[in-house]
Coordinates of C-alpha atoms in Angstrom, one line a residue:
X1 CA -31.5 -79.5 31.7
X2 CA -33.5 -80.5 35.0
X3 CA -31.2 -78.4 37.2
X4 CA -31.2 -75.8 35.0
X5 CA -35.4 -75.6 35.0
X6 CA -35.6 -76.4 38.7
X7 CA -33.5 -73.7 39.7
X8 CA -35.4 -71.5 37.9
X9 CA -38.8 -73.1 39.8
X10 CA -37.1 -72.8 43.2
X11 CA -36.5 -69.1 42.8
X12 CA -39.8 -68.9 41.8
X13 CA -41.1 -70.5 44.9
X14 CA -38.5 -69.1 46.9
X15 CA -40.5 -65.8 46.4
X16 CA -43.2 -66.8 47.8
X17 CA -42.4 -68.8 50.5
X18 CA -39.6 -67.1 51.9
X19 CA -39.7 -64.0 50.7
X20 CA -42.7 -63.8 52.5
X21 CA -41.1 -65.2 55.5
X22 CA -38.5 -62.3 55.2
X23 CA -41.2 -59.9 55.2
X24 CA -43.1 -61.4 57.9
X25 CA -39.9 -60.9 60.0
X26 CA -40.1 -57.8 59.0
X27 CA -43.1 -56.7 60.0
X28 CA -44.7 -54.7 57.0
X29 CA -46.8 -51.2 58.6
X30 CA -49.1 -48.8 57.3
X31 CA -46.7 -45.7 58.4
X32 CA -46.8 -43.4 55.3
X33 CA -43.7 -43.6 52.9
X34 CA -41.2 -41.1 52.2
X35 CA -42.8 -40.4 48.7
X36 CA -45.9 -38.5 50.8
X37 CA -43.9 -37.2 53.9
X38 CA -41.1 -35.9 52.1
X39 CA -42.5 -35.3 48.7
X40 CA -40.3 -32.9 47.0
X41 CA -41.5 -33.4 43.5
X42 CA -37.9 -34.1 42.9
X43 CA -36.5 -37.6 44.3
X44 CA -39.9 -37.8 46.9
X45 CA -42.4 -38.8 44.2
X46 CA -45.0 -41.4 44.5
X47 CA -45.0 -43.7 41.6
X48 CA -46.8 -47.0 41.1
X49 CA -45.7 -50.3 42.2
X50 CA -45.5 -51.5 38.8
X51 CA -43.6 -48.7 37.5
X52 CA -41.3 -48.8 40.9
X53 CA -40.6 -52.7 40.1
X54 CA -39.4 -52.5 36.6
X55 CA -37.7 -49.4 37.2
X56 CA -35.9 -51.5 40.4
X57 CA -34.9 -54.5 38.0
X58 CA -33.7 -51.8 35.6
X59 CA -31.5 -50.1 38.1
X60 CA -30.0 -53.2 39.6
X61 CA -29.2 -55.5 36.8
X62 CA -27.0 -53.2 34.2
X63 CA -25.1 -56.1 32.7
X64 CA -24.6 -57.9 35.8
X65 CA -26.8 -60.6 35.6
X66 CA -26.2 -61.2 31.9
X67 CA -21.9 -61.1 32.2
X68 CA -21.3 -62.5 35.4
X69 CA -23.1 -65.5 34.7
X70 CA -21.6 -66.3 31.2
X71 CA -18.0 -65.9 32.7
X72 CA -19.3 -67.9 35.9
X73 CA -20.6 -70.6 33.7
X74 CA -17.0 -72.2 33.1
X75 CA -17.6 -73.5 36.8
X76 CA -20.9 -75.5 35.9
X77 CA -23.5 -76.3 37.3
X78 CA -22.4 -74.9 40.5
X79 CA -22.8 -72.0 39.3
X80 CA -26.7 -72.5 39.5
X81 CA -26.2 -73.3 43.2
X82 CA -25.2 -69.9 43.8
X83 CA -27.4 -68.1 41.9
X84 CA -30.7 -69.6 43.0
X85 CA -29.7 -70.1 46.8
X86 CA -27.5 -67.0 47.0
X87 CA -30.5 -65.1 45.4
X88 CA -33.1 -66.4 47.7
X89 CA -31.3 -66.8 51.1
X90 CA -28.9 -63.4 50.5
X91 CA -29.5 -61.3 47.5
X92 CA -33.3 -61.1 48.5
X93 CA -32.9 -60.8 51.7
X94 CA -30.1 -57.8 51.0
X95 CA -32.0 -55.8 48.6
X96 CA -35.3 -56.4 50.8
X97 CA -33.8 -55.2 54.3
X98 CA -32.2 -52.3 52.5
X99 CA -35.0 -51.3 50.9
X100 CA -37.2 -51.3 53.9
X101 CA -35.3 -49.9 56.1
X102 CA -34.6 -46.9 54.1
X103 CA -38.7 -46.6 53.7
X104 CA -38.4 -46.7 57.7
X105 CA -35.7 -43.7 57.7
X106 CA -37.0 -41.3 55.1
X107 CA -35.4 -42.7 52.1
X108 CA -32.0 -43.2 53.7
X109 CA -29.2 -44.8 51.8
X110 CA -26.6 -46.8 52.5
X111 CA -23.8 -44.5 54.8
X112 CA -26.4 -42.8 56.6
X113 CA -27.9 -45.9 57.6
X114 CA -24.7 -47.3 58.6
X115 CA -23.9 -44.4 60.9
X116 CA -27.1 -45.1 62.8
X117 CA -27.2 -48.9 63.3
X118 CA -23.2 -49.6 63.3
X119 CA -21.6 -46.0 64.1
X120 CA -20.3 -42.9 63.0
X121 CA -17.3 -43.9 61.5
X122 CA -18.6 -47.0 59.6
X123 CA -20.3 -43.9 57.2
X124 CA -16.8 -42.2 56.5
X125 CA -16.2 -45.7 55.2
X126 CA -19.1 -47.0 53.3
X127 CA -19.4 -43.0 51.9
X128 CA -16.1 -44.2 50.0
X129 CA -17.3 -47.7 49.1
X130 CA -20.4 -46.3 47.8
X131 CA -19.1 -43.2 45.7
X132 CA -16.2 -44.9 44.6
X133 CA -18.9 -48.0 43.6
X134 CA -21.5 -45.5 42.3
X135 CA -18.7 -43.2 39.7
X136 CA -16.9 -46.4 38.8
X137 CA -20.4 -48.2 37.5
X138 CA -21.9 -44.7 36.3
X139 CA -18.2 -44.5 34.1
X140 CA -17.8 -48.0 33.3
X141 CA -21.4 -48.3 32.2
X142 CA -20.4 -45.2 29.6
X143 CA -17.9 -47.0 27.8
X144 CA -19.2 -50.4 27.2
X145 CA -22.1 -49.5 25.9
X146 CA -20.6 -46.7 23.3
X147 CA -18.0 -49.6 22.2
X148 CA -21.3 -52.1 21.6
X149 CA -23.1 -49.1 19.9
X150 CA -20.1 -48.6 18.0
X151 CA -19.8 -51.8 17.0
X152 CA -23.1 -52.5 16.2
X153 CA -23.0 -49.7 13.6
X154 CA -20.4 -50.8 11.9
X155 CA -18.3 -47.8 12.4
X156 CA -20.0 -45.0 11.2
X157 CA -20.9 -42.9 13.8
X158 CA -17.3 -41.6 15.8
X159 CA -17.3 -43.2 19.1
X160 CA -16.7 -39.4 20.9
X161 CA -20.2 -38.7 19.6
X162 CA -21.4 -41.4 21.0
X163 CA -20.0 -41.5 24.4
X164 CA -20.7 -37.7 24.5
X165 CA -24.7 -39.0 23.6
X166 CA -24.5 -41.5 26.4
X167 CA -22.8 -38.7 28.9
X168 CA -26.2 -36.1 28.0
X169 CA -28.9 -38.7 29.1
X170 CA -26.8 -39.3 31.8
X171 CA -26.8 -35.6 33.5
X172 CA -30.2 -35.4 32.4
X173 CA -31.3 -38.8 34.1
X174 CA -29.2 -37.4 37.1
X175 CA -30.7 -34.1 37.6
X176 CA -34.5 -34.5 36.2
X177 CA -36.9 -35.0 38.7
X178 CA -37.5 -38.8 38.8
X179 CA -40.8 -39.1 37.3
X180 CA -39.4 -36.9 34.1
X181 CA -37.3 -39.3 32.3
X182 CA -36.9 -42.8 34.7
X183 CA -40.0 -43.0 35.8
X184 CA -40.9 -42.5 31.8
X185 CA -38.8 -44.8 29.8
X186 CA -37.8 -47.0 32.8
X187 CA -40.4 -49.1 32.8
X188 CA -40.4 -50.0 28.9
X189 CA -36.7 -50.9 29.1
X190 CA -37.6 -53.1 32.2
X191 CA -40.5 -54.6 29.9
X192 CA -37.5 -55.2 26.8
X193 CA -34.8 -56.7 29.3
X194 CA -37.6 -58.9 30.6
X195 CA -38.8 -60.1 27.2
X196 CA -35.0 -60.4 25.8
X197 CA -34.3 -63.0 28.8
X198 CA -37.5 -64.7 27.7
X199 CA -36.7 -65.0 24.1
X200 CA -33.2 -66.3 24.8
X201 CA -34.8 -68.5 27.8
X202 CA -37.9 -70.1 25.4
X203 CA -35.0 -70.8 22.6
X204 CA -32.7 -72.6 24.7
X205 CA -35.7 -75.1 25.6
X206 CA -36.5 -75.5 22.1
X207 CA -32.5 -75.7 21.0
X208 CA -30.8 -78.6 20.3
X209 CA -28.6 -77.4 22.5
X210 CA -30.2 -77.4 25.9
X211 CA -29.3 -81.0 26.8
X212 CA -26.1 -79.9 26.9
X213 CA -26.4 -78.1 30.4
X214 CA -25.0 -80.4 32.8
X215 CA -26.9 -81.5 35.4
X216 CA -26.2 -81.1 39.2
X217 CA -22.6 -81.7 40.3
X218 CA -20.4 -80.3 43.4
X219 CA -17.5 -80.7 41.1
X220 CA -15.5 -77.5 39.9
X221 CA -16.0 -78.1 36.1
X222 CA -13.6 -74.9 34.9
X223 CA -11.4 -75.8 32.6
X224 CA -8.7 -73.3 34.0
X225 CA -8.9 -74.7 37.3
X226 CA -9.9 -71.6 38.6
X227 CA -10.8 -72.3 42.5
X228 CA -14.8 -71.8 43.7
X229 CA -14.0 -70.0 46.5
X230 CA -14.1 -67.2 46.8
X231 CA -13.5 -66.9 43.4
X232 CA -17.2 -67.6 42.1
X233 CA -18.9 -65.5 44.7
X234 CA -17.5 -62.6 43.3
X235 CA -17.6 -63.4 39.7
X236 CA -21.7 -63.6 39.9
X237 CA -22.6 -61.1 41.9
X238 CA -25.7 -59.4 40.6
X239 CA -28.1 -62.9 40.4
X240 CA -26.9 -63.3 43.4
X241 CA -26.1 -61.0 46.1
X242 CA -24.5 -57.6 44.6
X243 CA -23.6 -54.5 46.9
X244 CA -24.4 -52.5 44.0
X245 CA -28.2 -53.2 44.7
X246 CA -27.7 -51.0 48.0
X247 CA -27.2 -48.1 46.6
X248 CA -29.9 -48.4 44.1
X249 CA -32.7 -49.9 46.7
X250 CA -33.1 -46.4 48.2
X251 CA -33.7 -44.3 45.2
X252 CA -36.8 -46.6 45.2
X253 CA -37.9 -46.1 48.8
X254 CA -38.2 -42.7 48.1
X255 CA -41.2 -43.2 45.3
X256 CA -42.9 -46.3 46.9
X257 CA -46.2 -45.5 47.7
X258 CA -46.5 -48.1 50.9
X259 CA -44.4 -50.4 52.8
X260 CA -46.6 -53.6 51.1
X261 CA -45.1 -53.0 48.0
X262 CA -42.2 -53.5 49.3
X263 CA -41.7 -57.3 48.6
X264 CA -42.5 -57.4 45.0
X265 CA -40.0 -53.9 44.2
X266 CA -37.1 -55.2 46.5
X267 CA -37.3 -58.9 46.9
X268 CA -39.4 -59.4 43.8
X269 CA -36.8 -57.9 41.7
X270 CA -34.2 -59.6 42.9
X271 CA -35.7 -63.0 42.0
X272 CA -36.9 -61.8 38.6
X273 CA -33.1 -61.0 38.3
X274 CA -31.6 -64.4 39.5
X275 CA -34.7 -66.3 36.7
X276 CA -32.3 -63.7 34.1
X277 CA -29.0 -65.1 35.4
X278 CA -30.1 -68.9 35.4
X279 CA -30.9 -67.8 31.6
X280 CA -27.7 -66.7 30.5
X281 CA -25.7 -69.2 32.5
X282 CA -27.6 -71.6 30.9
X283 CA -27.0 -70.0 27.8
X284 CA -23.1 -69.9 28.2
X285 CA -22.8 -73.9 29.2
X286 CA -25.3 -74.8 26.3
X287 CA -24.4 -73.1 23.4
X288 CA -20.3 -73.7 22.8
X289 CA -20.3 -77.5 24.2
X290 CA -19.1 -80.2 21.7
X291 CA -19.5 -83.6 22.8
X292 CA -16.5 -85.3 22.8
X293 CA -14.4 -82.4 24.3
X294 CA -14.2 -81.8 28.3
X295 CA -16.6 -79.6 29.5
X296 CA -16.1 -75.6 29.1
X297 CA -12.9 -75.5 26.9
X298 CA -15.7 -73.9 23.9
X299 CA -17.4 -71.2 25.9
X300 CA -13.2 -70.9 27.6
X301 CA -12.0 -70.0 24.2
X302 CA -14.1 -67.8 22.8
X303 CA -13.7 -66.1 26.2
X304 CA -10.1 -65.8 25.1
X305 CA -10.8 -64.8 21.3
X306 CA -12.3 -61.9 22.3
X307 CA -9.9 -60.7 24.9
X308 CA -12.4 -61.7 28.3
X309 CA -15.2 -59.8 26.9
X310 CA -18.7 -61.2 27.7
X311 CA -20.1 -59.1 25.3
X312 CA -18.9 -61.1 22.3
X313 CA -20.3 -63.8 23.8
X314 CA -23.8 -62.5 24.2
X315 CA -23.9 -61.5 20.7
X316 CA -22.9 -64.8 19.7
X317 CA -25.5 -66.6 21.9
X318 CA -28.4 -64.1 20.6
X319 CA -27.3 -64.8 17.2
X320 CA -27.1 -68.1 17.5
X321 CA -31.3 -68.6 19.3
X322 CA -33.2 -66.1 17.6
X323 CA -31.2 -64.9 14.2
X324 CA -30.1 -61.3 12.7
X325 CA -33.1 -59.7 13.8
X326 CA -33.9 -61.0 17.1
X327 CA -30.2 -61.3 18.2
X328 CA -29.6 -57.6 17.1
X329 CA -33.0 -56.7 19.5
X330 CA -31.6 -58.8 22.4
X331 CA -27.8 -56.2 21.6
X332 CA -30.0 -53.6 22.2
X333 CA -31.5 -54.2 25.2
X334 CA -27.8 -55.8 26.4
X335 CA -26.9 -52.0 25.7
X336 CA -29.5 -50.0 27.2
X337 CA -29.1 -51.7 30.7
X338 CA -25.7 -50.3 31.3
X339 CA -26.9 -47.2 29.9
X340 CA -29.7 -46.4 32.4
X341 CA -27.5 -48.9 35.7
X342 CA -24.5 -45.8 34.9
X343 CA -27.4 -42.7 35.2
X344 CA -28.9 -43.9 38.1
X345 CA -25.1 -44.3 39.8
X346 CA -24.3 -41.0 39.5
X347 CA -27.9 -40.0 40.6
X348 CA -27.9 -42.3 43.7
X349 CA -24.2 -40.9 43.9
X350 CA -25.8 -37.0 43.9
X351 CA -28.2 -38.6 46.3
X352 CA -25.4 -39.7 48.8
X353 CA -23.3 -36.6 48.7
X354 CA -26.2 -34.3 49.1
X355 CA -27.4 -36.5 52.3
X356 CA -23.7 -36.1 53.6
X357 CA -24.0 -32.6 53.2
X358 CA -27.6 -32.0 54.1
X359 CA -28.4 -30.2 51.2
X360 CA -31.3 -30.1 50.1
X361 CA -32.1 -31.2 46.1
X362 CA -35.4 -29.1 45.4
X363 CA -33.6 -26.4 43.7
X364 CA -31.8 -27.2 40.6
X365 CA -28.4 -25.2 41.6
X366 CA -27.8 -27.6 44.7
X367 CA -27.9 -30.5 42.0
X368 CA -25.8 -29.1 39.5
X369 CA -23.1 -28.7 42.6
X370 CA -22.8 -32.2 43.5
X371 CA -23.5 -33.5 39.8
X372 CA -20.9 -31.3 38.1
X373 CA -18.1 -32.6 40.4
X374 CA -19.3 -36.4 39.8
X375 CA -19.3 -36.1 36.1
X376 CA -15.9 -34.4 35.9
X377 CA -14.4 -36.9 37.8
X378 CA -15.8 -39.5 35.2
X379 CA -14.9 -38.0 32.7
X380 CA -11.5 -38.1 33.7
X381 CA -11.7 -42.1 34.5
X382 CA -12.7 -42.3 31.0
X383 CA -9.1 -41.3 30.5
X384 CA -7.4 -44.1 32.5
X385 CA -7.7 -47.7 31.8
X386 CA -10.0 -50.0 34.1
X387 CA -8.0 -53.1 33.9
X388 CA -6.9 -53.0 37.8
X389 CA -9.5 -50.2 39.2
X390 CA -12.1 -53.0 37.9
X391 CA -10.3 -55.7 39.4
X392 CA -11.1 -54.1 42.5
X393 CA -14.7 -53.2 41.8
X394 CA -15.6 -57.1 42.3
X395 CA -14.2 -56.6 45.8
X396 CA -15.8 -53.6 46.7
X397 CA -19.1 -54.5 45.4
X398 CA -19.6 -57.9 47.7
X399 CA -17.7 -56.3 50.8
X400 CA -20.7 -53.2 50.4
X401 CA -23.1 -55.9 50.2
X402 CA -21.5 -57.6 53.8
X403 CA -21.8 -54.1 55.5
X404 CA -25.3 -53.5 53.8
X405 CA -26.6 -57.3 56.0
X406 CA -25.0 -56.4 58.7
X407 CA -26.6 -53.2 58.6
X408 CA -30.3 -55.3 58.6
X409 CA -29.3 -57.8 61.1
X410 CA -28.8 -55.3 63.9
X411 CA -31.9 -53.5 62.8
X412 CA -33.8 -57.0 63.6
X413 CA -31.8 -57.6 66.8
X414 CA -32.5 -54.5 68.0
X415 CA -36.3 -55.0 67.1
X416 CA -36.0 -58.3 68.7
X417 CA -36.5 -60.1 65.3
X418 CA -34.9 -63.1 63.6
X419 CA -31.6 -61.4 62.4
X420 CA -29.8 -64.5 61.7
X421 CA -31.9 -64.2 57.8
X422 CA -29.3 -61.4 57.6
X423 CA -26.7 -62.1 59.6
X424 CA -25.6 -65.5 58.4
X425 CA -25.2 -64.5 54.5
X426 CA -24.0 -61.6 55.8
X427 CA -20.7 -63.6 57.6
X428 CA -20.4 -66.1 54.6
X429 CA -19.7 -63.1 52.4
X430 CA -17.5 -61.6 54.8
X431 CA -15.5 -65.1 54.6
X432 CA -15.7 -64.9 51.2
X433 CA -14.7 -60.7 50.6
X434 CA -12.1 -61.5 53.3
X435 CA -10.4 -64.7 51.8
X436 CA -10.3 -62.9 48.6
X437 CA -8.2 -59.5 49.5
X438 CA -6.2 -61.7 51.7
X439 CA -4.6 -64.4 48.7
X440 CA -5.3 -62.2 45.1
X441 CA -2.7 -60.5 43.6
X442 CA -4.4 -57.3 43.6
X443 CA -4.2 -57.7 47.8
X444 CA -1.7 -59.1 50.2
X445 CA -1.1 -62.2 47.5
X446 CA -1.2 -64.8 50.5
X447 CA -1.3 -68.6 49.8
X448 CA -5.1 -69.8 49.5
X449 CA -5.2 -72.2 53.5
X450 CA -3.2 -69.0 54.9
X451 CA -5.7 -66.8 53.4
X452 CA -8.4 -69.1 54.3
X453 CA -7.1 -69.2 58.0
X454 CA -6.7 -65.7 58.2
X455 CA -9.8 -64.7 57.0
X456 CA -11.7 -66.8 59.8
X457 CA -10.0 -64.7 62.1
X458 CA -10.8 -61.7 61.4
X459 CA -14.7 -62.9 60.2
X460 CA -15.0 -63.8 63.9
X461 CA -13.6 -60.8 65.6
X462 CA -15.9 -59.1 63.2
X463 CA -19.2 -60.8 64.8
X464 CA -17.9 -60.5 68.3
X465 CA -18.0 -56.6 67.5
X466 CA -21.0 -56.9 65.7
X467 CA -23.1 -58.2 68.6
X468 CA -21.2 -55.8 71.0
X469 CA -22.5 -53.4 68.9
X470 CA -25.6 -54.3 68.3
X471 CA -26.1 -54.7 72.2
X472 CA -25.1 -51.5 73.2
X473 CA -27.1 -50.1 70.0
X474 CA -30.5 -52.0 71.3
X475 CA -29.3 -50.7 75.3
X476 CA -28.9 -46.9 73.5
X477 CA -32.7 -47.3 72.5
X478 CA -31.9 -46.6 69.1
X479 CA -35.1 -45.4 67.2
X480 CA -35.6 -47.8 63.9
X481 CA -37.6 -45.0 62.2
X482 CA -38.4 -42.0 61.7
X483 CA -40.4 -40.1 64.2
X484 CA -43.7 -38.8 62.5
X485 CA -44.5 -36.8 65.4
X486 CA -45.8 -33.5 63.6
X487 CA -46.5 -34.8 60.1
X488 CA -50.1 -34.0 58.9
X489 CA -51.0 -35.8 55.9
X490 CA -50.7 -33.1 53.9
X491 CA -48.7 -35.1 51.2
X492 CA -51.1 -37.5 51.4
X493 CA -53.2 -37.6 48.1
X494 CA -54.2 -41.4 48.0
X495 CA -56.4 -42.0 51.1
X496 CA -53.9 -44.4 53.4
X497 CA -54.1 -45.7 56.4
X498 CA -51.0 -44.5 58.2
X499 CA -51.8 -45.8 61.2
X500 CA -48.3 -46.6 62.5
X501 CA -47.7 -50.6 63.3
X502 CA -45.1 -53.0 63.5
X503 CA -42.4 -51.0 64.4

């Protein structure tokens, strides 16, 4: 139980100690924000920080930091490790850098950001990452929740209607302006996912279950001998460090109002979703433990029961702390975060394809291009079965997240700032996304030291061309904003200071 609360007070602290270091790095200005100098009362709209933050946790936690950490809670307490240290000294420090840095370069995501710090064809690349991250979440994220709706209503309503239900908020949540129907309900289903965590967390105190959280250990405590690494790294991702984030950070940088916010939205966020996964992992090693019985095998069976479904598992834990009534609540926010992570894929997948293409998004035509395409791809996914293409997604998700800190460690270099807050989680990860492709079946299905060795290899070739690059990047004089040079105010309706500094 003491691990399990103090990893919840160090990510607390870790906010405010070195989140604020990573922002000091940084170098927080008073340039105005894309929300004023590109306002197009479309995807450019300022909203408030509060409503930005929630609507951030929203968009990055989908089921993430609920699943991953139930299914990484067979490891033990080692799994606490990763989520408080991954969260302060990498998932922060991703979703912060990205976040930022997009404010810096009009709202920029992801591939167009890559093209300017690490070259033109690192976009082609992380384009396909991103899109094939963005429609696989947005598709995904249509299914589970229609089978937990289903489910939860016994049957009655056909689950076509209510995928087809799901699949209209979603087009509508991807072509609205942002303020219309995200910047609406966003915030109130960031309030319910916030207080669901709470009710599970305050229960689990007052359980007589909670001493059963082991405390701190190195030792690998899964009882199907699953290795830690890589394996773990990947199995909590959001909590932790999640590529997903990446694409979501930007849709945010385009309604912040000022670059101070930006610590409390990005970082802030981040932490408030690592507090959530320390919750639930909690939650998993707590409630199915029976003394007398090694460690895991409860929580590993029901696991099996229900065919590796971490949603049978949350309903059983929600059921079990706070009853019928309260556990059916804590459901319904479990299945209104996929619901709103899946719109704002394919949104932050219009987004992408519309930056690629330079087309505009005032006019509703241009979005209805890019969005019909996305949704009939989905709903041709929905046809196939995820097993494999999901095995992958774990993959793709933490090697975006690599590319997404390297991306923020050349922009410090070349600003002559401390990249190696970037950089160094950024080649663990790449150890890690390396070692993985190189021994699981779904890759080259190596033996684990051959894996291990290879992926060493390559991790360090991969630096030695990431500080060529960023050298001849810095040499290049590479601009790490955008040039205001010509913008006057106009947008501006709130009386800032956009005196530009720390650049």
């Amino acid at each position: 139980m003491f691990t399990f609360l103090g990893g919840i007070v160090l990510l607390i602290v870790g906010y405010f100690t070195y989140g604020k270091f990573v922002e000091r790095v940084f170098g927080v200005s008073k340039r105005p924000t894309p929300a004023y100098t590109k306002g197009d009362g479309v995807d450019y709209v300022p909203m408030t920080n509060r409503k930005n933050s929630l609507i951030q946790l929203l968009n990055i936690a989908g089921v993430g930091p609920i699943f991953g950490p139930i299914l990484g809670a067979l490891y033990g307490p080692v799994a606490f490790i990763w989520i408080v240290f991954g969260c302060i000294l990498a998932g922060g420090v991703h979703d912060y850098l990205t976040g930022m840095i997009s404010i810096r370069n009009r709202g920029a995501h992801l591939p167009e950001l890559t093209e300017k710090f690490l070259g033109k064809s690192m976009r082609h690349i992380v384009n396909a990452f991103a899109l094939v991250l963005l429609v696989l979440v947005g598709t995904v994220f249509i299914t589970a929740p229609s089978t937990l709706l289903y489910d939860l209503m016994g049957g009655h309503v056909s689950i076509v209607i209510i995928i087809i239900a799901i699949f209209i908020y979603n087009i509508l949540a991807t072509l609205l302006p942002i303020d219309k129907i995200i910047g609406k309900f966003y915030p109130f289903f960031g309030i319910l996912l916030v207080l669901s965590a709470i009710g599970i967390g305050v229960s689990l105190l007052f359980s007589g279950k909670v001493g059963n959280i082991p405390e701190l250990t190195l030792e690998n405590l899964n009882p199907r001998g699953t290795a830690i690494f890589p394996l773990l790294f990947l199995v909590i991702s959001c909590g932790a460090l999640s590529g997903f984030h990446a694409t979501q950070s930007p849709i945010i940088s385009r309604t912040a109002q000022n670059e101070g916010h930006g610590r409390l939205i990005f970082y802030g966020m981040m932490v408030a979703e690592g507090i959530i996964a320390m919750i639930w992992a909690g939650a998993g090693m707590a409630m199915f433990y029976e003394p007398g019985t090694p460690y895991g095998t409860g929580l590993s069976a029901i696991l099996a029961q229900a065919g590796e479904d971490p949603a049978v598992v949350v309903s059983k834990i929600a059921t079990m702390l706070l009853g019928s009534v309260g556990g059916t609540i804590v459901v319904l926010g479990v299945i209104i975060l996929p619901i709103t992570s899946g719109a704002t894929a394919f949104r932050s997948a219009r987004m992408i394809v519309a930056d690629y293409l330079k087309m505009g998004q005032e006019k509703m035509s241009h979005r209805l291009i890019i969005a019909i395409p996305l949704f009939l791809i989905a709903v041709v996914l929905l046809q196939l079965n995820f097993d494999i293409l999901w095995r992958y997604f774990s993959w793709a998700n933490q090697s975006t997240a690599v590319i997404a800190l390297f991306v923020g460690a050349i922009y410090l270099y070349i600003g002559g700032r401390n990249y190696w807050v970037s950089l160094l989680p950024g080649v663990f990860m790449l150890m890690v996304t390396t070692t993985y492709i190189l021994e699981q079946p779904i890759g080259f299905n190596l033996p684990s030291t051959t894996s291990q060795i290879g992926a060493a290899i390559i991790t360090v070739i991969l630096v030695a061309l990431f500080f060529w690059q960023a050298k001849r990047q810095k040499a290049r004089g590479i601009p790490l904003a955008e040039d205001l040079t010509g913008w006057d105010g106009t947008s501006d309706d709130k009386g800032y200071d956009f005196t530009c500094k720390g650049l």
